[in-house]
Amino acid sequence: MLDWVTDPQIWIGFFTLVALEIVLGIDNIIFISILAGKLPPEQRDRARVMGLGAALITRLLLLLGLSWVVQLTEPLFAVLGHEISGRDLILLLGGLFLLGKSVTEIGHSMDAPAEKDGKKAAAASFASVILQIMVLDIVFSLDSVITAVGMVDQLGVMIAAVVVAVVVMLFASGPISRFVDRHPSIKMLALAFLVLIGVVLIAEGFGQHIPKGYIYFAMAFSLVVELLNIRVRGKRAHLEQQDPASKMK
């Protein structure tokens, strides 16, 4: 009955799936962090916990309804010779929502002057933020569950991997959110990532598969470059504090 404990294939599949679920959850964490940042400081942690909790529940429900998830890949109708399935519709609508939301947030970030934390989030309601997180959770969870089904056969291993991955994301979301809030350039970069992911979702909805490895490499490379820029700016500011005369040069 406990043969799975000594089966290396199950453990390899479990840890591989956990790693992939965490990677696939990066876009979810970015989206939750940006939306939670619009709330007053005392509500942000609760919004992140509820957002990731909703993501966990959505993924578990989809895993328990595997037969329904499989049916989502069956064609519903055709557009210009391309068959559209239920999964494609979800990806298309989710991609359009993410694209519109990201572009709107970029516009707000560029138009509105920087304000203090408590004031800049005053316009956002807690309920609207949670609702937006739950809408995108469905799209991100669908991608995650399809990956899990393709990698592992045992439902118990899938559920355990998803739970562990979401718990890791829960602990990582706080530091990531605070880092994004402290650095406006990182927030702009994160919004650009979400625009890219929205375009990818729309492309996949139309049957154009784009390998996620290219997307994540581009994201990682851009992040490293921006982190180096932040470090350079920090050193420059420190030198200027030590030698105020250098500002005149």
CSV table of C-alpha atoms in Angstrom, one decimal:
chain,number,residue,atom,x,y,z
A,1,MET,CA,0.0,0.0,0.0
A,2,LEU,CA,2.9,2.3,0.7
A,3,ASP,CA,4.9,1.2,-2.4
A,4,TRP,CA,4.8,4.8,-3.7
A,5,VAL,CA,7.2,5.8,-0.8
A,6,THR,CA,10.0,3.8,-2.3
A,7,ASP,CA,9.2,4.4,-6.0
A,8,PRO,CA,11.8,6.8,-7.3
A,9,GLN,CA,9.8,7.6,-10.4
A,10,ILE,CA,6.9,9.0,-8.3
A,11,TRP,CA,9.3,11.2,-6.3
A,12,ILE,CA,11.1,12.4,-9.5
A,13,GLY,CA,7.7,13.3,-11.1
A,14,PHE,CA,6.6,15.0,-7.9
A,15,PHE,CA,9.6,17.3,-7.5
A,16,THR,CA,9.7,18.0,-11.2
A,17,LEU,CA,6.1,19.0,-11.2
A,18,VAL,CA,6.5,21.2,-8.1
A,19,ALA,CA,9.3,23.0,-9.9
A,20,LEU,CA,7.3,23.5,-13.0
A,21,GLU,CA,4.2,24.6,-11.0
A,22,ILE,CA,6.3,27.3,-9.3
A,23,VAL,CA,7.7,28.5,-12.6
A,24,LEU,CA,4.2,28.6,-14.2
A,25,GLY,CA,3.0,30.4,-11.1
A,26,ILE,CA,5.4,33.4,-11.5
A,27,ASP,CA,3.0,35.3,-13.7
A,28,ASN,CA,0.3,34.6,-11.2
A,29,ILE,CA,2.4,36.1,-8.4
A,30,ILE,CA,3.3,39.1,-10.5
A,31,PHE,CA,-0.3,39.8,-11.2
A,32,ILE,CA,-1.4,39.4,-7.6
A,33,SER,CA,1.5,41.5,-6.4
A,34,ILE,CA,0.6,44.4,-8.7
A,35,LEU,CA,-3.1,44.3,-7.9
A,36,ALA,CA,-2.5,44.0,-4.1
A,37,GLY,CA,-0.2,47.0,-4.3
A,38,LYS,CA,-3.2,49.1,-5.2
A,39,LEU,CA,-4.8,48.4,-1.8
A,40,PRO,CA,-4.0,50.1,1.5
A,41,PRO,CA,-0.9,48.5,3.2
A,42,GLU,CA,-3.0,46.8,5.9
A,43,GLN,CA,-5.0,44.9,3.3
A,44,ARG,CA,-2.2,43.7,0.9
A,45,ASP,CA,-1.1,40.6,2.8
A,46,ARG,CA,-4.7,39.4,3.1
A,47,ALA,CA,-5.3,40.0,-0.6
A,48,ARG,CA,-2.2,38.0,-1.5
A,49,VAL,CA,-3.3,35.1,0.8
A,50,MET,CA,-6.8,35.1,-0.5
A,51,GLY,CA,-5.6,35.3,-4.2
A,52,LEU,CA,-3.2,32.4,-3.9
A,53,GLY,CA,-5.8,30.5,-1.8
A,54,ALA,CA,-8.3,31.0,-4.7
A,55,ALA,CA,-5.6,29.8,-7.1
A,56,LEU,CA,-5.1,26.6,-5.0
A,57,ILE,CA,-8.8,25.9,-4.8
A,58,THR,CA,-9.2,26.4,-8.6
A,59,ARG,CA,-6.4,24.1,-9.4
A,60,LEU,CA,-7.6,21.4,-7.1
A,61,LEU,CA,-11.2,21.6,-8.5
A,62,LEU,CA,-9.8,21.3,-12.0
A,63,LEU,CA,-7.7,18.3,-11.0
A,64,LEU,CA,-10.7,16.6,-9.5
A,65,GLY,CA,-12.7,17.4,-12.7
A,66,LEU,CA,-10.1,15.9,-15.0
A,67,SER,CA,-12.7,14.5,-17.3
A,68,TRP,CA,-14.2,18.0,-17.8
A,69,VAL,CA,-10.7,19.5,-18.4
A,70,VAL,CA,-10.0,16.8,-21.1
A,71,GLN,CA,-13.4,17.7,-22.8
A,72,LEU,CA,-12.3,21.4,-23.0
A,73,THR,CA,-9.9,20.4,-25.8
A,74,GLU,CA,-12.7,19.2,-28.0
A,75,PRO,CA,-13.6,21.6,-30.8
A,76,LEU,CA,-16.7,23.7,-30.3
A,77,PHE,CA,-16.7,25.7,-33.6
A,78,ALA,CA,-14.4,26.9,-36.4
A,79,VAL,CA,-13.2,30.4,-37.3
A,80,LEU,CA,-11.5,30.9,-40.6
A,81,GLY,CA,-10.7,27.2,-40.8
A,82,HIS,CA,-9.3,27.0,-37.2
A,83,GLU,CA,-11.2,24.9,-34.7
A,84,ILE,CA,-11.9,26.7,-31.4
A,85,SER,CA,-12.2,24.6,-28.2
A,86,GLY,CA,-13.4,25.5,-24.7
A,87,ARG,CA,-9.8,25.8,-23.6
A,88,ASP,CA,-9.0,28.1,-26.5
A,89,LEU,CA,-11.9,30.4,-25.5
A,90,ILE,CA,-10.7,30.6,-21.9
A,91,LEU,CA,-7.1,31.4,-23.1
A,92,LEU,CA,-8.4,34.0,-25.5
A,93,LEU,CA,-10.6,35.8,-23.0
A,94,GLY,CA,-8.0,35.5,-20.3
A,95,GLY,CA,-5.3,36.9,-22.6
A,96,LEU,CA,-7.5,39.8,-23.6
A,97,PHE,CA,-8.3,40.6,-20.0
A,98,LEU,CA,-4.7,40.4,-19.0
A,99,LEU,CA,-3.6,42.5,-21.9
A,100,GLY,CA,-6.2,45.2,-21.3
A,101,LYS,CA,-5.5,45.2,-17.5
A,102,SER,CA,-1.7,45.4,-18.0
A,103,VAL,CA,-1.9,48.2,-20.6
A,104,THR,CA,-4.3,50.2,-18.3
A,105,GLU,CA,-2.0,49.8,-15.4
A,106,ILE,CA,1.0,51.0,-17.4
A,107,GLY,CA,-1.0,54.0,-18.4
A,108,HIS,CA,-1.9,54.8,-14.8
A,109,SER,CA,1.7,54.3,-13.7
A,110,MET,CA,3.0,56.8,-16.4
A,111,ASP,CA,0.2,59.4,-16.0
A,112,ALA,CA,-0.3,59.6,-12.3
A,113,PRO,CA,2.5,61.1,-10.1
A,114,ALA,CA,4.0,58.9,-7.4
A,115,GLU,CA,2.1,59.2,-4.2
A,116,LYS,CA,2.4,57.7,-0.7
A,117,ASP,CA,1.4,54.0,-0.3
A,118,GLY,CA,-1.8,54.7,1.6
A,119,LYS,CA,-3.0,57.3,-0.9
A,120,LYS,CA,-2.2,55.7,-4.2
A,121,ALA,CA,-4.3,52.6,-3.3
A,122,ALA,CA,-7.3,54.4,-2.0
A,123,ALA,CA,-9.3,54.1,-5.2
A,124,ALA,CA,-9.1,50.3,-5.3
A,125,SER,CA,-11.7,48.2,-3.5
A,126,PHE,CA,-10.7,45.0,-1.8
A,127,ALA,CA,-13.6,43.1,-3.5
A,128,SER,CA,-12.7,44.2,-7.0
A,129,VAL,CA,-9.1,43.3,-6.6
A,130,ILE,CA,-10.0,39.8,-5.3
A,131,LEU,CA,-12.5,39.4,-8.2
A,132,GLN,CA,-9.8,40.3,-10.8
A,133,ILE,CA,-7.4,37.8,-9.2
A,134,MET,CA,-9.9,35.0,-9.3
A,135,VAL,CA,-10.7,35.6,-13.0
A,136,LEU,CA,-7.1,35.3,-14.0
A,137,ASP,CA,-6.6,32.4,-11.6
A,138,ILE,CA,-8.9,30.3,-13.8
A,139,VAL,CA,-6.7,31.0,-16.8
A,140,PHE,CA,-3.4,30.4,-15.0
A,141,SER,CA,-4.7,27.3,-13.2
A,142,LEU,CA,-5.9,25.8,-16.5
A,143,ASP,CA,-2.4,26.0,-17.9
A,144,SER,CA,-1.0,24.6,-14.7
A,145,VAL,CA,-3.4,21.6,-14.6
A,146,ILE,CA,-2.8,20.7,-18.2
A,147,THR,CA,0.9,20.6,-17.5
A,148,ALA,CA,0.3,18.4,-14.5
A,149,VAL,CA,-1.9,16.0,-16.4
A,150,GLY,CA,0.8,15.7,-19.2
A,151,MET,CA,3.6,14.9,-16.7
A,152,VAL,CA,2.2,12.7,-14.0
A,153,ASP,CA,-0.4,9.9,-14.0
A,154,GLN,CA,-1.3,9.7,-10.3
A,155,LEU,CA,-3.9,12.2,-9.2
A,156,GLY,CA,-2.5,12.1,-5.6
A,157,VAL,CA,0.9,13.2,-6.8
A,158,MET,CA,-0.6,16.0,-8.9
A,159,ILE,CA,-2.6,17.3,-5.9
A,160,ALA,CA,0.4,17.1,-3.5
A,161,ALA,CA,2.7,18.9,-6.0
A,162,VAL,CA,0.1,21.7,-6.6
A,163,VAL,CA,-0.4,22.2,-2.8
A,164,VAL,CA,3.4,22.4,-2.2
A,165,ALA,CA,3.9,24.8,-5.1
A,166,VAL,CA,1.2,27.2,-3.9
A,167,VAL,CA,2.6,27.1,-0.3
A,168,VAL,CA,6.0,28.1,-1.7
A,169,MET,CA,4.5,30.8,-3.8
A,170,LEU,CA,2.6,32.1,-0.8
A,171,PHE,CA,5.8,32.6,1.2
A,172,ALA,CA,7.6,34.1,-1.9
A,173,SER,CA,4.7,36.5,-2.8
A,174,GLY,CA,5.3,38.8,0.2
A,175,PRO,CA,9.0,39.6,-0.5
A,176,ILE,CA,8.3,39.9,-4.2
A,177,SER,CA,5.4,42.3,-3.7
A,178,ARG,CA,7.4,44.5,-1.3
A,179,PHE,CA,10.3,44.6,-3.8
A,180,VAL,CA,8.0,45.5,-6.7
A,181,ASP,CA,6.4,48.3,-4.5
A,182,ARG,CA,9.8,49.7,-3.6
A,183,HIS,CA,11.1,49.9,-7.2
A,184,PRO,CA,8.8,51.5,-9.8
A,185,SER,CA,11.0,50.3,-12.7
A,186,ILE,CA,10.5,46.7,-11.5
A,187,LYS,CA,6.8,47.3,-11.5
A,188,MET,CA,6.9,48.6,-15.0
A,189,LEU,CA,8.9,45.6,-16.1
A,190,ALA,CA,6.5,43.3,-14.4
A,191,LEU,CA,3.6,44.9,-16.2
A,192,ALA,CA,5.5,44.5,-19.5
A,193,PHE,CA,5.9,40.8,-18.6
A,194,LEU,CA,2.1,40.5,-18.2
A,195,VAL,CA,1.5,42.2,-21.6
A,196,LEU,CA,3.8,39.5,-23.1
A,197,ILE,CA,2.0,36.7,-21.3
A,198,GLY,CA,-1.3,38.1,-22.4
A,199,VAL,CA,-0.1,38.0,-26.1
A,200,VAL,CA,1.1,34.5,-25.6
A,201,LEU,CA,-2.3,33.4,-24.2
A,202,ILE,CA,-4.1,34.9,-27.2
A,203,ALA,CA,-1.7,33.3,-29.6
A,204,GLU,CA,-2.2,29.9,-27.9
A,205,GLY,CA,-6.0,30.4,-28.1
A,206,PHE,CA,-5.6,30.6,-31.9
A,207,GLY,CA,-3.5,27.5,-31.9
A,208,GLN,CA,-0.1,29.2,-32.2
A,209,HIS,CA,2.1,27.5,-29.6
A,210,ILE,CA,5.0,29.6,-28.3
A,211,PRO,CA,7.5,27.6,-26.1
A,212,LYS,CA,7.3,29.0,-22.6
A,213,GLY,CA,11.1,28.6,-22.2
A,214,TYR,CA,11.7,31.5,-24.6
A,215,ILE,CA,9.3,33.7,-22.6
A,216,TYR,CA,10.8,32.9,-19.2
A,217,PHE,CA,14.3,33.3,-20.5
A,218,ALA,CA,13.4,36.8,-21.8
A,219,MET,CA,11.8,37.7,-18.5
A,220,ALA,CA,14.8,36.4,-16.5
A,221,PHE,CA,17.3,38.3,-18.7
A,222,SER,CA,15.3,41.6,-18.5
A,223,LEU,CA,15.0,41.2,-14.7
A,224,VAL,CA,18.8,40.6,-14.3
A,225,VAL,CA,19.5,43.7,-16.4
A,226,GLU,CA,17.1,45.8,-14.3
A,227,LEU,CA,18.6,44.5,-11.0
A,228,LEU,CA,22.0,45.6,-12.2
A,229,ASN,CA,20.6,49.0,-13.1
A,230,ILE,CA,19.1,49.3,-9.6
A,231,ARG,CA,22.4,48.3,-8.0
A,232,VAL,CA,24.3,51.0,-10.1
A,233,ARG,CA,21.7,53.6,-9.2
A,234,GLY,CA,22.0,52.7,-5.5
A,235,LYS,CA,25.8,53.0,-5.6
A,236,ARG,CA,25.6,56.3,-7.4
A,237,ALA,CA,23.1,57.7,-4.8
A,238,HIS,CA,25.4,56.5,-2.0
A,239,LEU,CA,28.4,58.2,-3.5
A,240,GLU,CA,26.4,61.4,-4.0
A,241,GLN,CA,25.4,61.4,-0.3
A,242,GLN,CA,29.0,61.0,0.7
A,243,ASP,CA,30.2,63.7,-1.7
A,244,PRO,CA,27.4,66.3,-2.4
A,245,ALA,CA,29.8,68.3,-4.6
A,246,SER,CA,29.6,65.4,-7.1
A,247,LYS,CA,26.0,66.4,-8.0
A,248,MET,CA,27.3,69.7,-9.5
A,249,LYS,CA,29.6,67.9,-11.9
